[in-house]
Each structure stands twice: as structure tokens, then as C-alpha cells.
């Protein structure tokens, strides 16, 4: 990261963090400084190893955190397995056969339980692992306030209804994010998470066959061999086919060329104000990185459980 970028980036995010932490007085970046000083290095080393072995993992960890926070807040409910007495969120349509990275979180939790038993929440692991996954994909960093606790419940219905759809139009996306307290501008910045990762044919089939007016024809044809009109639902394609494993601003450059893979990606240029923001990010990766990091700070602080709420799970997949 260049020194020039740092000069631009630091003051704006510090101001935002001061506001955010004031609203979550029980969260602090130093929450584990005395009770588990190894926390940061354990998470960072594990994520670095995971991304080194599987370049998609940075995107997978980021998506896990997003799908957690958008359903009843950042409480690690997305990690819970189904049991006879609890229905988790993993089988919700947006999550089923889609979310991944659970084993990385399990490994981090196992290491932390050996180093600092009963101290670090799964929700905090998710928040920091998402940040570190972006960093390991050459993206920006941000300071994560800590002290979240883990839920003892999950919401399958919330996971079905609250997560934005890949087929959403712009108004739908703005509405979905507004319900969580985000502006349209923050939604456009957070959509840049699609600069890394892959998605299934099932989710972009309609776009590549039925949206001729908003998709580059060469791009559409290039995808059709691996995503036929019938069958191949789980075949994968990169969300950014230029630099699929590098966190950069190519996602927005793709949108300028009608090469957004999902309908919910390309729709960002369907209105003048959001299109102007897309153009700005396509021109300046520093601006995108800054705005994305600021929005991720807000994302990671959605309705956390703190104090005596919830619990610190010993195993992220089940309540104590």
C-alpha cells in the first residue's frame, strides 16, 4: 500500500471509527489485549495459510461475515449447525451449497481455545477473519472493534428474507441495505466485495441468456459454454473475470463495460448517481478502498451482542 494512499485513508476512517465505537461503547479494538494477546496473530496466520492454499478463501470468509451480520446482527448465528432443537441458517436458499470457509473458522477457534480457553467469541473471529481475508487478497485493512458475543439462536427465516438477492434491481438493493442502516453510497461500496470470489451458474443464467440490452455479448457468450440453459447449476464463474482473486477496482471497470456477472452487479449503473460512483471507483482504487473499509466497519458493528448477552461458544457450530 503506497504512502500516498495511507495519507488519504487514515484520517477519514479514524473519524468514522470514533463515531462507530461511540455507538458501541462495549466494543474496543483492544478488547483481548490482556485476556488473549495472541488473538490477532492466530487469526492472521490461519487466514494467511488458508488463502495461500485456496485463493478463493478470502472471498469466502468475507461473505460468511456479511451473511452473518445481515441476519440479526454480527453474532455468529450463521455458523450454527442444525440440531433436533435448533434450526440454523446454513440451509437457507442464499446459504445452501454456497457458503464456505467454516473449516477455517473451526481451525481458528480450536487454536484460540487452546491458547485462551473460553475467551474469544466466534463472532469476533468472523469479523477479523473477513478483514484479514481481504488483506490477504491485496485489499485494504481496517481496525475491527472487538467484544461481540455469540448468539444462542439462529434465524432461518431471516436468512431467507434479509439477504439481498443476486437478481435484485437497484431499488431493491437500496431498500435491503437501508433496512440495515446503510446508504445507497455505502451499498455501492460494499458491492465491491464482488471483486473477488465466484458464483454459481444458477444465479447468473438468466442474465447471460435474457439480458441482451445490459450485457456485453462477447462476455455473455464466453460464459454460456460453462452455464448451459439447462443443467450445470453449480458450475462456477468468477465475479470478476479479470483479476478474480485480487481485491481491486476491476469490478467497477467491468460494470462500465457491461461485464457485471450478476444482475445485482450491473444494476449499479442503471441510475445516474450510483453510476457516477461506479465510475469514480473505476478510476480510483484508493477511493474505493477507503469507502469499502469505512462501510465494513459499520457492517461489522451491526447489532452485536455484548456484555452478558449471548455466550462465548466453545465450538462455533453449536451452542454451549
PDB file of C-alpha atoms in Angstrom:
ATOM      1  CA  UNK A   1       0.000   0.000   0.000  1.00  0.00           C
ATOM      2  CA  UNK A   2       1.505   3.341  -1.029  1.00  0.00           C
ATOM      3  CA  UNK A   3       2.248   6.097   1.457  1.00  0.00           C
ATOM      4  CA  UNK A   4       0.108   8.482  -0.595  1.00  0.00           C
ATOM      5  CA  UNK A   5      -2.887   6.184  -0.125  1.00  0.00           C
ATOM      6  CA  UNK A   6      -2.239   5.982   3.599  1.00  0.00           C
ATOM      7  CA  UNK A   7      -2.327   9.755   3.900  1.00  0.00           C
ATOM      8  CA  UNK A   8      -5.770   9.859   2.309  1.00  0.00           C
ATOM      9  CA  UNK A   9      -7.136   6.806   4.046  1.00  0.00           C
ATOM     10  CA  UNK A  10      -6.244   7.148   7.693  1.00  0.00           C
ATOM     11  CA  UNK A  11      -7.914  10.415   8.720  1.00  0.00           C
ATOM     12  CA  UNK A  12     -11.310   9.545   7.222  1.00  0.00           C
ATOM     13  CA  UNK A  13     -11.514   6.097   8.732  1.00  0.00           C
ATOM     14  CA  UNK A  14     -10.335   7.297  12.139  1.00  0.00           C
ATOM     15  CA  UNK A  15     -13.159   9.824  12.227  1.00  0.00           C
ATOM     16  CA  UNK A  16     -15.661   7.136  11.302  1.00  0.00           C
ATOM     17  CA  UNK A  17     -14.292   4.730  13.877  1.00  0.00           C
ATOM     18  CA  UNK A  18     -14.665   7.303  16.621  1.00  0.00           C
ATOM     19  CA  UNK A  19     -18.334   7.687  15.733  1.00  0.00           C
ATOM     20  CA  UNK A  20     -18.895   3.947  15.421  1.00  0.00           C
ATOM     21  CA  UNK A  21     -17.219   2.994  18.671  1.00  0.00           C
ATOM     22  CA  UNK A  22     -19.099   5.752  20.495  1.00  0.00           C
ATOM     23  CA  UNK A  23     -22.269   3.947  19.459  1.00  0.00           C
ATOM     24  CA  UNK A  24     -20.921   0.576  20.616  1.00  0.00           C
ATOM     25  CA  UNK A  25     -19.233   1.525  23.860  1.00  0.00           C
ATOM     26  CA  UNK A  26     -18.624  -2.088  24.847  1.00  0.00           C
ATOM     27  CA  UNK A  27     -16.655  -2.838  21.685  1.00  0.00           C
ATOM     28  CA  UNK A  28     -12.978  -1.950  21.574  1.00  0.00           C
ATOM     29  CA  UNK A  29     -10.059  -2.856  19.316  1.00  0.00           C
ATOM     30  CA  UNK A  30      -8.113  -3.678  22.495  1.00  0.00           C
ATOM     31  CA  UNK A  31     -10.759  -5.966  23.979  1.00  0.00           C
ATOM     32  CA  UNK A  32      -8.446  -9.013  24.094  1.00  0.00           C
ATOM     33  CA  UNK A  33      -5.176  -7.205  24.788  1.00  0.00           C
ATOM     34  CA  UNK A  34      -4.849  -8.701  28.271  1.00  0.00           C
ATOM     35  CA  UNK A  35      -7.096 -11.782  28.082  1.00  0.00           C
ATOM     36  CA  UNK A  36      -5.863 -13.168  24.744  1.00  0.00           C
ATOM     37  CA  UNK A  37      -2.967 -11.140  23.316  1.00  0.00           C
ATOM     38  CA  UNK A  38      -2.314 -13.873  20.720  1.00  0.00           C
ATOM     39  CA  UNK A  39      -5.743 -13.357  19.160  1.00  0.00           C
ATOM     40  CA  UNK A  40      -4.684 -11.208  16.216  1.00  0.00           C
ATOM     41  CA  UNK A  41      -1.671 -13.272  15.251  1.00  0.00           C
ATOM     42  CA  UNK A  42      -3.562 -16.573  15.498  1.00  0.00           C
ATOM     43  CA  UNK A  43      -6.349 -15.337  13.232  1.00  0.00           C
ATOM     44  CA  UNK A  44      -3.979 -13.622  10.829  1.00  0.00           C
ATOM     45  CA  UNK A  45      -1.678 -16.618  10.454  1.00  0.00           C
ATOM     46  CA  UNK A  46      -4.589 -19.008   9.914  1.00  0.00           C
ATOM     47  CA  UNK A  47      -6.219 -16.799   7.283  1.00  0.00           C
ATOM     48  CA  UNK A  48      -2.902 -16.265   5.505  1.00  0.00           C
ATOM     49  CA  UNK A  49      -2.378 -20.013   5.348  1.00  0.00           C
ATOM     50  CA  UNK A  50      -5.941 -20.639   4.160  1.00  0.00           C
ATOM     51  CA  UNK A  51      -5.794 -18.048   1.367  1.00  0.00           C
ATOM     52  CA  UNK A  52      -2.369 -19.293   0.319  1.00  0.00           C
ATOM     53  CA  UNK A  53      -3.826 -22.777  -0.105  1.00  0.00           C
ATOM     54  CA  UNK A  54      -7.104 -21.634  -1.689  1.00  0.00           C
ATOM     55  CA  UNK A  55      -7.164 -18.201  -3.304  1.00  0.00           C
ATOM     56  CA  UNK A  56     -10.992 -18.112  -3.099  1.00  0.00           C
ATOM     57  CA  UNK A  57     -10.938 -18.278   0.673  1.00  0.00           C
ATOM     58  CA  UNK A  58     -10.549 -14.532   1.168  1.00  0.00           C
ATOM     59  CA  UNK A  59     -13.863 -14.009  -0.606  1.00  0.00           C
ATOM     60  CA  UNK A  60     -15.475 -16.897   1.259  1.00  0.00           C
ATOM     61  CA  UNK A  61     -14.577 -15.505   4.675  1.00  0.00           C
ATOM     62  CA  UNK A  62     -15.778 -12.037   3.717  1.00  0.00           C
ATOM     63  CA  UNK A  63     -19.091 -13.489   2.529  1.00  0.00           C
ATOM     64  CA  UNK A  64     -19.511 -15.532   5.730  1.00  0.00           C
ATOM     65  CA  UNK A  65     -19.208 -12.361   7.789  1.00  0.00           C
ATOM     66  CA  UNK A  66     -21.668 -10.482   5.569  1.00  0.00           C
ATOM     67  CA  UNK A  67     -24.239 -13.281   5.707  1.00  0.00           C
ATOM     68  CA  UNK A  68     -23.823 -13.394   9.468  1.00  0.00           C
ATOM     69  CA  UNK A  69     -24.225  -9.670  10.080  1.00  0.00           C
ATOM     70  CA  UNK A  70     -27.192  -9.139   7.775  1.00  0.00           C
ATOM     71  CA  UNK A  71     -29.296 -11.630   9.738  1.00  0.00           C
ATOM     72  CA  UNK A  72     -29.949 -10.386  13.284  1.00  0.00           C
ATOM     73  CA  UNK A  73     -26.525  -8.783  13.576  1.00  0.00           C
ATOM     74  CA  UNK A  74     -22.924  -9.961  13.832  1.00  0.00           C
ATOM     75  CA  UNK A  75     -23.492 -12.806  16.280  1.00  0.00           C
ATOM     76  CA  UNK A  76     -22.028 -15.898  14.545  1.00  0.00           C
ATOM     77  CA  UNK A  77     -25.501 -17.391  14.097  1.00  0.00           C
ATOM     78  CA  UNK A  78     -24.533 -18.339  10.532  1.00  0.00           C
ATOM     79  CA  UNK A  79     -22.047 -20.869  11.917  1.00  0.00           C
ATOM     80  CA  UNK A  80     -24.572 -22.935  13.866  1.00  0.00           C
ATOM     81  CA  UNK A  81     -25.381 -26.417  12.608  1.00  0.00           C
ATOM     82  CA  UNK A  82     -28.906 -27.786  12.720  1.00  0.00           C
ATOM     83  CA  UNK A  83     -29.763 -29.882  15.766  1.00  0.00           C
ATOM     84  CA  UNK A  84     -33.008 -31.529  16.938  1.00  0.00           C
ATOM     85  CA  UNK A  85     -33.732 -28.383  18.954  1.00  0.00           C
ATOM     86  CA  UNK A  86     -32.249 -25.643  16.752  1.00  0.00           C
ATOM     87  CA  UNK A  87     -32.654 -24.834  13.070  1.00  0.00           C
ATOM     88  CA  UNK A  88     -29.637 -22.972  11.772  1.00  0.00           C
ATOM     89  CA  UNK A  89     -29.195 -20.679   8.790  1.00  0.00           C
ATOM     90  CA  UNK A  90     -26.962 -22.863   6.631  1.00  0.00           C
ATOM     91  CA  UNK A  91     -29.889 -24.387   4.725  1.00  0.00           C
ATOM     92  CA  UNK A  92     -31.433 -21.042   3.756  1.00  0.00           C
ATOM     93  CA  UNK A  93     -31.547 -20.580  -0.012  1.00  0.00           C
ATOM     94  CA  UNK A  94     -28.813 -17.871  -0.110  1.00  0.00           C
ATOM     95  CA  UNK A  95     -26.510 -20.083   2.015  1.00  0.00           C
ATOM     96  CA  UNK A  96     -27.153 -23.657   0.931  1.00  0.00           C
ATOM     97  CA  UNK A  97     -24.411 -25.127  -1.293  1.00  0.00           C
ATOM     98  CA  UNK A  98     -22.901 -21.674  -1.311  1.00  0.00           C
ATOM     99  CA  UNK A  99     -21.257 -20.565   1.935  1.00  0.00           C
ATOM    100  CA  UNK A 100     -17.807 -21.964   2.625  1.00  0.00           C
ATOM    101  CA  UNK A 101     -14.893 -21.353   4.968  1.00  0.00           C
ATOM    102  CA  UNK A 102     -16.457 -22.979   8.032  1.00  0.00           C
ATOM    103  CA  UNK A 103     -13.438 -25.242   8.489  1.00  0.00           C
ATOM    104  CA  UNK A 104     -11.116 -22.225   8.603  1.00  0.00           C
ATOM    105  CA  UNK A 105     -13.201 -20.714  11.399  1.00  0.00           C
ATOM    106  CA  UNK A 106     -13.181 -24.084  13.195  1.00  0.00           C
ATOM    107  CA  UNK A 107      -9.390 -24.239  12.988  1.00  0.00           C
ATOM    108  CA  UNK A 108      -9.008 -20.706  14.342  1.00  0.00           C
ATOM    109  CA  UNK A 109     -11.412 -21.439  17.176  1.00  0.00           C
ATOM    110  CA  UNK A 110      -9.544 -24.630  18.093  1.00  0.00           C
ATOM    111  CA  UNK A 111      -6.262 -22.726  18.267  1.00  0.00           C
ATOM    112  CA  UNK A 112      -7.792 -19.956  20.367  1.00  0.00           C
ATOM    113  CA  UNK A 113      -9.420 -22.402  22.764  1.00  0.00           C
ATOM    114  CA  UNK A 114      -6.005 -23.918  23.391  1.00  0.00           C
ATOM    115  CA  UNK A 115      -4.366 -20.515  23.857  1.00  0.00           C
ATOM    116  CA  UNK A 116      -7.153 -18.662  25.688  1.00  0.00           C
ATOM    117  CA  UNK A 117     -10.000 -21.035  26.572  1.00  0.00           C
ATOM    118  CA  UNK A 118     -13.468 -19.536  26.824  1.00  0.00           C
ATOM    119  CA  UNK A 119     -12.359 -16.013  25.917  1.00  0.00           C
ATOM    120  CA  UNK A 120     -12.767 -15.223  22.201  1.00  0.00           C
ATOM    121  CA  UNK A 121     -16.158 -15.261  20.519  1.00  0.00           C
ATOM    122  CA  UNK A 122     -16.871 -16.820  17.148  1.00  0.00           C
ATOM    123  CA  UNK A 123     -18.460 -13.533  16.087  1.00  0.00           C
ATOM    124  CA  UNK A 124     -15.169 -11.711  16.655  1.00  0.00           C
ATOM    125  CA  UNK A 125     -13.292 -14.434  14.784  1.00  0.00           C
ATOM    126  CA  UNK A 126     -15.587 -13.928  11.783  1.00  0.00           C
ATOM    127  CA  UNK A 127     -15.155 -10.149  11.839  1.00  0.00           C
ATOM    128  CA  UNK A 128     -11.358 -10.288  11.934  1.00  0.00           C
ATOM    129  CA  UNK A 129     -11.063 -13.226   9.532  1.00  0.00           C
ATOM    130  CA  UNK A 130     -13.138 -11.299   6.967  1.00  0.00           C
ATOM    131  CA  UNK A 131     -10.835  -8.296   7.264  1.00  0.00           C
ATOM    132  CA  UNK A 132      -7.713 -10.455   7.052  1.00  0.00           C
ATOM    133  CA  UNK A 133      -9.114 -12.335   4.054  1.00  0.00           C
ATOM    134  CA  UNK A 134      -9.443  -9.027   2.208  1.00  0.00           C
ATOM    135  CA  UNK A 135      -5.913  -8.014   3.205  1.00  0.00           C
ATOM    136  CA  UNK A 136      -4.504 -11.339   2.002  1.00  0.00           C
ATOM    137  CA  UNK A 137      -6.283 -10.705  -1.319  1.00  0.00           C
ATOM    138  CA  UNK A 138      -4.366  -7.399  -1.642  1.00  0.00           C
ATOM    139  CA  UNK A 139      -7.241  -5.282  -0.405  1.00  0.00           C
ATOM    140  CA  UNK A 140      -7.472  -2.610   2.301  1.00  0.00           C
ATOM    141  CA  UNK A 141      -7.287  -3.111   6.038  1.00  0.00           C
ATOM    142  CA  UNK A 142      -9.439  -1.556   8.736  1.00  0.00           C
ATOM    143  CA  UNK A 143      -9.495  -1.609  12.513  1.00  0.00           C
ATOM    144  CA  UNK A 144     -12.017  -4.066  13.945  1.00  0.00           C
ATOM    145  CA  UNK A 145     -13.604  -3.228  17.285  1.00  0.00           C
ATOM    146  CA  UNK A 146     -13.962  -6.379  19.394  1.00  0.00           C
ATOM    147  CA  UNK A 147     -16.108  -7.722  22.196  1.00  0.00           C
ATOM    148  CA  UNK A 148     -19.001  -9.312  20.312  1.00  0.00           C
ATOM    149  CA  UNK A 149     -20.606 -12.347  21.870  1.00  0.00           C
ATOM    150  CA  UNK A 150     -22.202 -15.360  20.224  1.00  0.00           C
ATOM    151  CA  UNK A 151     -25.897 -15.971  19.767  1.00  0.00           C
ATOM    152  CA  UNK A 152     -27.713 -18.949  21.237  1.00  0.00           C
ATOM    153  CA  UNK A 153     -30.296 -18.841  18.431  1.00  0.00           C
ATOM    154  CA  UNK A 154     -30.416 -18.624  14.651  1.00  0.00           C
ATOM    155  CA  UNK A 155     -33.000 -17.429  12.157  1.00  0.00           C
ATOM    156  CA  UNK A 156     -33.634 -19.486   9.053  1.00  0.00           C
ATOM    157  CA  UNK A 157     -36.472 -17.133   8.102  1.00  0.00           C
ATOM    158  CA  UNK A 158     -34.191 -14.114   8.500  1.00  0.00           C
ATOM    159  CA  UNK A 159     -31.574 -15.698   6.275  1.00  0.00           C
ATOM    160  CA  UNK A 160     -34.287 -16.335   3.695  1.00  0.00           C
ATOM    161  CA  UNK A 161     -35.637 -12.789   3.750  1.00  0.00           C
ATOM    162  CA  UNK A 162     -32.900 -10.363   4.777  1.00  0.00           C
ATOM    163  CA  UNK A 163     -30.026 -11.194   2.417  1.00  0.00           C
ATOM    164  CA  UNK A 164     -30.034  -9.265  -0.878  1.00  0.00           C
ATOM    165  CA  UNK A 165     -30.830 -11.337  -3.959  1.00  0.00           C
ATOM    166  CA  UNK A 166     -28.450 -11.621  -6.928  1.00  0.00           C
ATOM    167  CA  UNK A 167     -31.453 -10.816  -9.112  1.00  0.00           C
ATOM    168  CA  UNK A 168     -32.301  -7.588  -7.287  1.00  0.00           C
ATOM    169  CA  UNK A 169     -32.771  -4.330  -9.151  1.00  0.00           C
ATOM    170  CA  UNK A 170     -31.217  -1.137  -7.825  1.00  0.00           C
ATOM    171  CA  UNK A 171     -34.262  -0.065  -5.820  1.00  0.00           C
ATOM    172  CA  UNK A 172     -34.389  -3.462  -4.155  1.00  0.00           C
ATOM    173  CA  UNK A 173     -30.726  -3.309  -3.191  1.00  0.00           C
ATOM    174  CA  UNK A 174     -31.080   0.195  -1.806  1.00  0.00           C
ATOM    175  CA  UNK A 175     -34.088  -0.929   0.230  1.00  0.00           C
ATOM    176  CA  UNK A 176     -32.349  -4.060   1.543  1.00  0.00           C
ATOM    177  CA  UNK A 177     -29.303  -2.112   2.681  1.00  0.00           C
ATOM    178  CA  UNK A 178     -31.362   0.784   4.024  1.00  0.00           C
ATOM    179  CA  UNK A 179     -33.145  -1.593   6.387  1.00  0.00           C
ATOM    180  CA  UNK A 180     -29.740  -2.322   7.912  1.00  0.00           C
ATOM    181  CA  UNK A 181     -28.873   1.355   8.176  1.00  0.00           C
ATOM    182  CA  UNK A 182     -26.717   1.732   5.075  1.00  0.00           C
ATOM    183  CA  UNK A 183     -26.926   4.500   2.497  1.00  0.00           C
ATOM    184  CA  UNK A 184     -27.094   3.850  -1.241  1.00  0.00           C
ATOM    185  CA  UNK A 185     -23.496   5.029  -1.466  1.00  0.00           C
ATOM    186  CA  UNK A 186     -22.384   2.510   1.157  1.00  0.00           C
ATOM    187  CA  UNK A 187     -24.262  -0.206  -0.716  1.00  0.00           C
ATOM    188  CA  UNK A 188     -22.309   0.564  -3.896  1.00  0.00           C
ATOM    189  CA  UNK A 189     -19.043   0.431  -1.945  1.00  0.00           C
ATOM    190  CA  UNK A 190     -19.918  -2.869  -0.248  1.00  0.00           C
ATOM    191  CA  UNK A 191     -20.934  -4.367  -3.602  1.00  0.00           C
ATOM    192  CA  UNK A 192     -17.258  -4.104  -4.486  1.00  0.00           C
ATOM    193  CA  UNK A 193     -16.759  -7.215  -2.388  1.00  0.00           C
ATOM    194  CA  UNK A 194     -17.625  -8.948  -5.675  1.00  0.00           C
ATOM    195  CA  UNK A 195     -14.180  -8.051  -6.947  1.00  0.00           C
ATOM    196  CA  UNK A 196     -13.173 -11.456  -5.527  1.00  0.00           C
ATOM    197  CA  UNK A 197     -14.917 -14.801  -5.393  1.00  0.00           C
ATOM    198  CA  UNK A 198     -17.083 -16.937  -7.637  1.00  0.00           C
ATOM    199  CA  UNK A 199     -20.752 -17.661  -8.039  1.00  0.00           C
ATOM    200  CA  UNK A 200     -22.914 -20.436  -9.447  1.00  0.00           C
ATOM    201  CA  UNK A 201     -24.433 -20.706 -12.908  1.00  0.00           C
ATOM    202  CA  UNK A 202     -27.873 -20.925 -11.299  1.00  0.00           C
ATOM    203  CA  UNK A 203     -27.525 -17.317 -10.166  1.00  0.00           C
ATOM    204  CA  UNK A 204     -26.354 -15.758 -13.427  1.00  0.00           C
ATOM    205  CA  UNK A 205     -28.004 -17.973 -16.067  1.00  0.00           C
ATOM    206  CA  UNK A 206     -30.917 -15.607 -16.656  1.00  0.00           C
ATOM    207  CA  UNK A 207     -28.548 -12.691 -17.093  1.00  0.00           C
ATOM    208  CA  UNK A 208     -26.347 -14.274 -19.744  1.00  0.00           C
ATOM    209  CA  UNK A 209     -29.296 -15.525 -21.819  1.00  0.00           C
ATOM    210  CA  UNK A 210     -32.023 -12.938 -21.260  1.00  0.00           C
ATOM    211  CA  UNK A 211     -30.446  -9.532 -20.596  1.00  0.00           C
ATOM    212  CA  UNK A 212     -29.008  -8.684 -24.013  1.00  0.00           C
ATOM    213  CA  UNK A 213     -29.551  -4.938 -23.522  1.00  0.00           C
ATOM    214  CA  UNK A 214     -27.296  -4.710 -20.448  1.00  0.00           C
ATOM    215  CA  UNK A 215     -24.606  -7.344 -21.031  1.00  0.00           C
ATOM    216  CA  UNK A 216     -21.584  -7.363 -23.301  1.00  0.00           C
ATOM    217  CA  UNK A 217     -22.399 -10.001 -25.923  1.00  0.00           C
ATOM    218  CA  UNK A 218     -18.882 -11.436 -26.077  1.00  0.00           C
ATOM    219  CA  UNK A 219     -18.840 -11.720 -22.302  1.00  0.00           C
ATOM    220  CA  UNK A 220     -22.220 -13.467 -22.262  1.00  0.00           C
ATOM    221  CA  UNK A 221     -21.205 -15.972 -24.938  1.00  0.00           C
ATOM    222  CA  UNK A 222     -17.960 -16.762 -23.114  1.00  0.00           C
ATOM    223  CA  UNK A 223     -19.978 -17.840 -20.070  1.00  0.00           C
ATOM    224  CA  UNK A 224     -22.583 -19.922 -21.844  1.00  0.00           C
ATOM    225  CA  UNK A 225     -20.361 -22.960 -22.504  1.00  0.00           C
ATOM    226  CA  UNK A 226     -19.953 -23.478 -18.763  1.00  0.00           C
ATOM    227  CA  UNK A 227     -23.503 -22.419 -17.933  1.00  0.00           C
ATOM    228  CA  UNK A 228     -25.946 -24.034 -20.367  1.00  0.00           C
ATOM    229  CA  UNK A 229     -29.625 -23.171 -20.448  1.00  0.00           C
ATOM    230  CA  UNK A 230     -30.351 -26.354 -18.515  1.00  0.00           C
ATOM    231  CA  UNK A 231     -28.070 -28.248 -16.167  1.00  0.00           C
ATOM    232  CA  UNK A 232     -24.778 -27.195 -14.656  1.00  0.00           C
ATOM    233  CA  UNK A 233     -26.423 -25.190 -11.889  1.00  0.00           C
ATOM    234  CA  UNK A 234     -23.387 -25.466  -9.631  1.00  0.00           C
ATOM    235  CA  UNK A 235     -20.780 -24.642 -12.276  1.00  0.00           C
ATOM    236  CA  UNK A 236     -18.766 -21.652 -11.123  1.00  0.00           C
ATOM    237  CA  UNK A 237     -17.634 -18.422 -12.743  1.00  0.00           C
ATOM    238  CA  UNK A 238     -15.566 -15.599 -11.226  1.00  0.00           C
ATOM    239  CA  UNK A 239     -17.451 -12.466 -10.258  1.00  0.00           C
ATOM    240  CA  UNK A 240     -14.521 -10.503 -11.718  1.00  0.00           C
ATOM    241  CA  UNK A 241     -13.045 -12.434 -14.626  1.00  0.00           C
ATOM    242  CA  UNK A 242     -10.074 -10.084 -14.999  1.00  0.00           C
ATOM    243  CA  UNK A 243      -8.435 -10.468 -11.574  1.00  0.00           C
ATOM    244  CA  UNK A 244     -10.720 -12.986  -9.817  1.00  0.00           C
ATOM    245  CA  UNK A 245      -8.586 -13.453  -6.711  1.00  0.00           C
ATOM    246  CA  UNK A 246      -7.250  -9.913  -6.298  1.00  0.00           C
ATOM    247  CA  UNK A 247      -9.170  -7.314  -4.334  1.00  0.00           C
ATOM    248  CA  UNK A 248      -9.054  -4.298  -6.660  1.00  0.00           C
ATOM    249  CA  UNK A 249     -11.330  -1.935  -8.574  1.00  0.00           C
ATOM    250  CA  UNK A 250     -11.676  -4.079 -11.712  1.00  0.00           C
ATOM    251  CA  UNK A 251     -15.198  -4.985 -10.575  1.00  0.00           C
ATOM    252  CA  UNK A 252     -16.296  -1.419 -11.276  1.00  0.00           C
ATOM    253  CA  UNK A 253     -14.398  -1.253 -14.553  1.00  0.00           C
ATOM    254  CA  UNK A 254     -16.261  -4.396 -15.589  1.00  0.00           C
ATOM    255  CA  UNK A 255     -19.589  -2.692 -14.868  1.00  0.00           C
ATOM    256  CA  UNK A 256     -18.607   0.171 -17.169  1.00  0.00           C
ATOM    257  CA  UNK A 257     -18.203  -2.397 -19.955  1.00  0.00           C
ATOM    258  CA  UNK A 258     -21.462  -4.259 -19.176  1.00  0.00           C
ATOM    259  CA  UNK A 259     -19.465  -7.197 -17.840  1.00  0.00           C
ATOM    260  CA  UNK A 260     -21.111  -7.484 -14.430  1.00  0.00           C
ATOM    261  CA  UNK A 261     -21.826 -11.153 -13.801  1.00  0.00           C
ATOM    262  CA  UNK A 262     -24.934 -10.809 -11.639  1.00  0.00           C
ATOM    263  CA  UNK A 263     -27.996  -8.711 -12.353  1.00  0.00           C
ATOM    264  CA  UNK A 264     -27.465  -7.097  -8.935  1.00  0.00           C
ATOM    265  CA  UNK A 265     -23.975  -6.055 -10.045  1.00  0.00           C
ATOM    266  CA  UNK A 266     -24.849  -4.490 -13.398  1.00  0.00           C
ATOM    267  CA  UNK A 267     -27.858  -2.674 -11.961  1.00  0.00           C
ATOM    268  CA  UNK A 268     -25.495  -0.345 -10.092  1.00  0.00           C
ATOM    269  CA  UNK A 269     -25.048   1.655 -13.311  1.00  0.00           C
ATOM    270  CA  UNK A 270     -28.769   1.941 -14.010  1.00  0.00           C
ATOM    271  CA  UNK A 271     -29.128   5.302 -12.243  1.00  0.00           C
ATOM    272  CA  UNK A 272     -27.052   8.424 -12.676  1.00  0.00           C
ATOM    273  CA  UNK A 273     -25.895   8.855  -9.075  1.00  0.00           C
ATOM    274  CA  UNK A 274     -24.809   5.268  -8.499  1.00  0.00           C
ATOM    275  CA  UNK A 275     -23.291   5.081 -11.983  1.00  0.00           C
ATOM    276  CA  UNK A 276     -21.212   8.155 -11.153  1.00  0.00           C
ATOM    277  CA  UNK A 277     -19.977   6.421  -8.014  1.00  0.00           C
ATOM    278  CA  UNK A 278     -19.108   3.317 -10.042  1.00  0.00           C
ATOM    279  CA  UNK A 279     -17.142   5.498 -12.450  1.00  0.00           C
ATOM    280  CA  UNK A 280     -15.299   7.126  -9.566  1.00  0.00           C
ATOM    281  CA  UNK A 281     -14.272   3.787  -8.118  1.00  0.00           C
ATOM    282  CA  UNK A 282     -13.276   2.505 -11.564  1.00  0.00           C
ATOM    283  CA  UNK A 283     -10.899   5.448 -11.817  1.00  0.00           C
ATOM    284  CA  UNK A 284      -9.574   5.465  -8.246  1.00  0.00           C
ATOM    285  CA  UNK A 285      -8.878   2.265  -6.334  1.00  0.00           C
ATOM    286  CA  UNK A 286      -7.804   4.407  -3.363  1.00  0.00           C
ATOM    287  CA  UNK A 287     -11.271   5.959  -3.132  1.00  0.00           C
ATOM    288  CA  UNK A 288     -12.918   2.563  -3.395  1.00  0.00           C
ATOM    289  CA  UNK A 289     -10.628   1.038  -0.759  1.00  0.00           C
ATOM    290  CA  UNK A 290     -11.304   3.901   1.640  1.00  0.00           C
ATOM    291  CA  UNK A 291     -15.078   3.775   1.226  1.00  0.00           C
ATOM    292  CA  UNK A 292     -15.186  -0.013   1.367  1.00  0.00           C
ATOM    293  CA  UNK A 293     -13.168  -0.097   4.593  1.00  0.00           C
ATOM    294  CA  UNK A 294     -15.392   2.555   6.181  1.00  0.00           C
ATOM    295  CA  UNK A 295     -18.531   0.635   5.209  1.00  0.00           C
ATOM    296  CA  UNK A 296     -17.063  -2.618   6.533  1.00  0.00           C
ATOM    297  CA  UNK A 297     -16.505  -1.001   9.920  1.00  0.00           C
ATOM    298  CA  UNK A 298     -20.219  -0.240  10.002  1.00  0.00           C
ATOM    299  CA  UNK A 299     -21.067  -3.709   8.727  1.00  0.00           C
ATOM    300  CA  UNK A 300     -19.067  -5.415  11.451  1.00  0.00           C
ATOM    301  CA  UNK A 301     -20.873  -3.394  14.121  1.00  0.00           C
ATOM    302  CA  UNK A 302     -24.418  -4.331  13.132  1.00  0.00           C
ATOM    303  CA  UNK A 303     -26.352  -5.165  16.315  1.00  0.00           C
ATOM    304  CA  UNK A 304     -23.639  -7.037  18.212  1.00  0.00           C
ATOM    305  CA  UNK A 305     -24.343  -8.947  21.389  1.00  0.00           C
ATOM    306  CA  UNK A 306     -22.173  -7.543  24.178  1.00  0.00           C
ATOM    307  CA  UNK A 307     -21.691  -7.667  27.927  1.00  0.00           C
ATOM    308  CA  UNK A 308     -23.663 -10.587  29.354  1.00  0.00           C
ATOM    309  CA  UNK A 309     -25.747 -11.138  26.220  1.00  0.00           C
ATOM    310  CA  UNK A 310     -25.327 -14.428  24.411  1.00  0.00           C
ATOM    311  CA  UNK A 311     -22.297 -16.562  25.225  1.00  0.00           C
ATOM    312  CA  UNK A 312     -18.768 -17.423  24.191  1.00  0.00           C
ATOM    313  CA  UNK A 313     -19.185 -20.695  22.331  1.00  0.00           C
ATOM    314  CA  UNK A 314     -16.593 -23.391  22.872  1.00  0.00           C
ATOM    315  CA  UNK A 315     -17.420 -24.761  19.429  1.00  0.00           C
ATOM    316  CA  UNK A 316     -18.622 -22.303  16.794  1.00  0.00           C
ATOM    317  CA  UNK A 317     -21.005 -24.860  15.286  1.00  0.00           C
ATOM    318  CA  UNK A 318     -23.124 -25.372  18.391  1.00  0.00           C
ATOM    319  CA  UNK A 319     -24.296 -23.546  21.495  1.00  0.00           C
ATOM    320  CA  UNK A 320     -22.716 -24.493  24.825  1.00  0.00           C
TER     321      UNK A 320
END
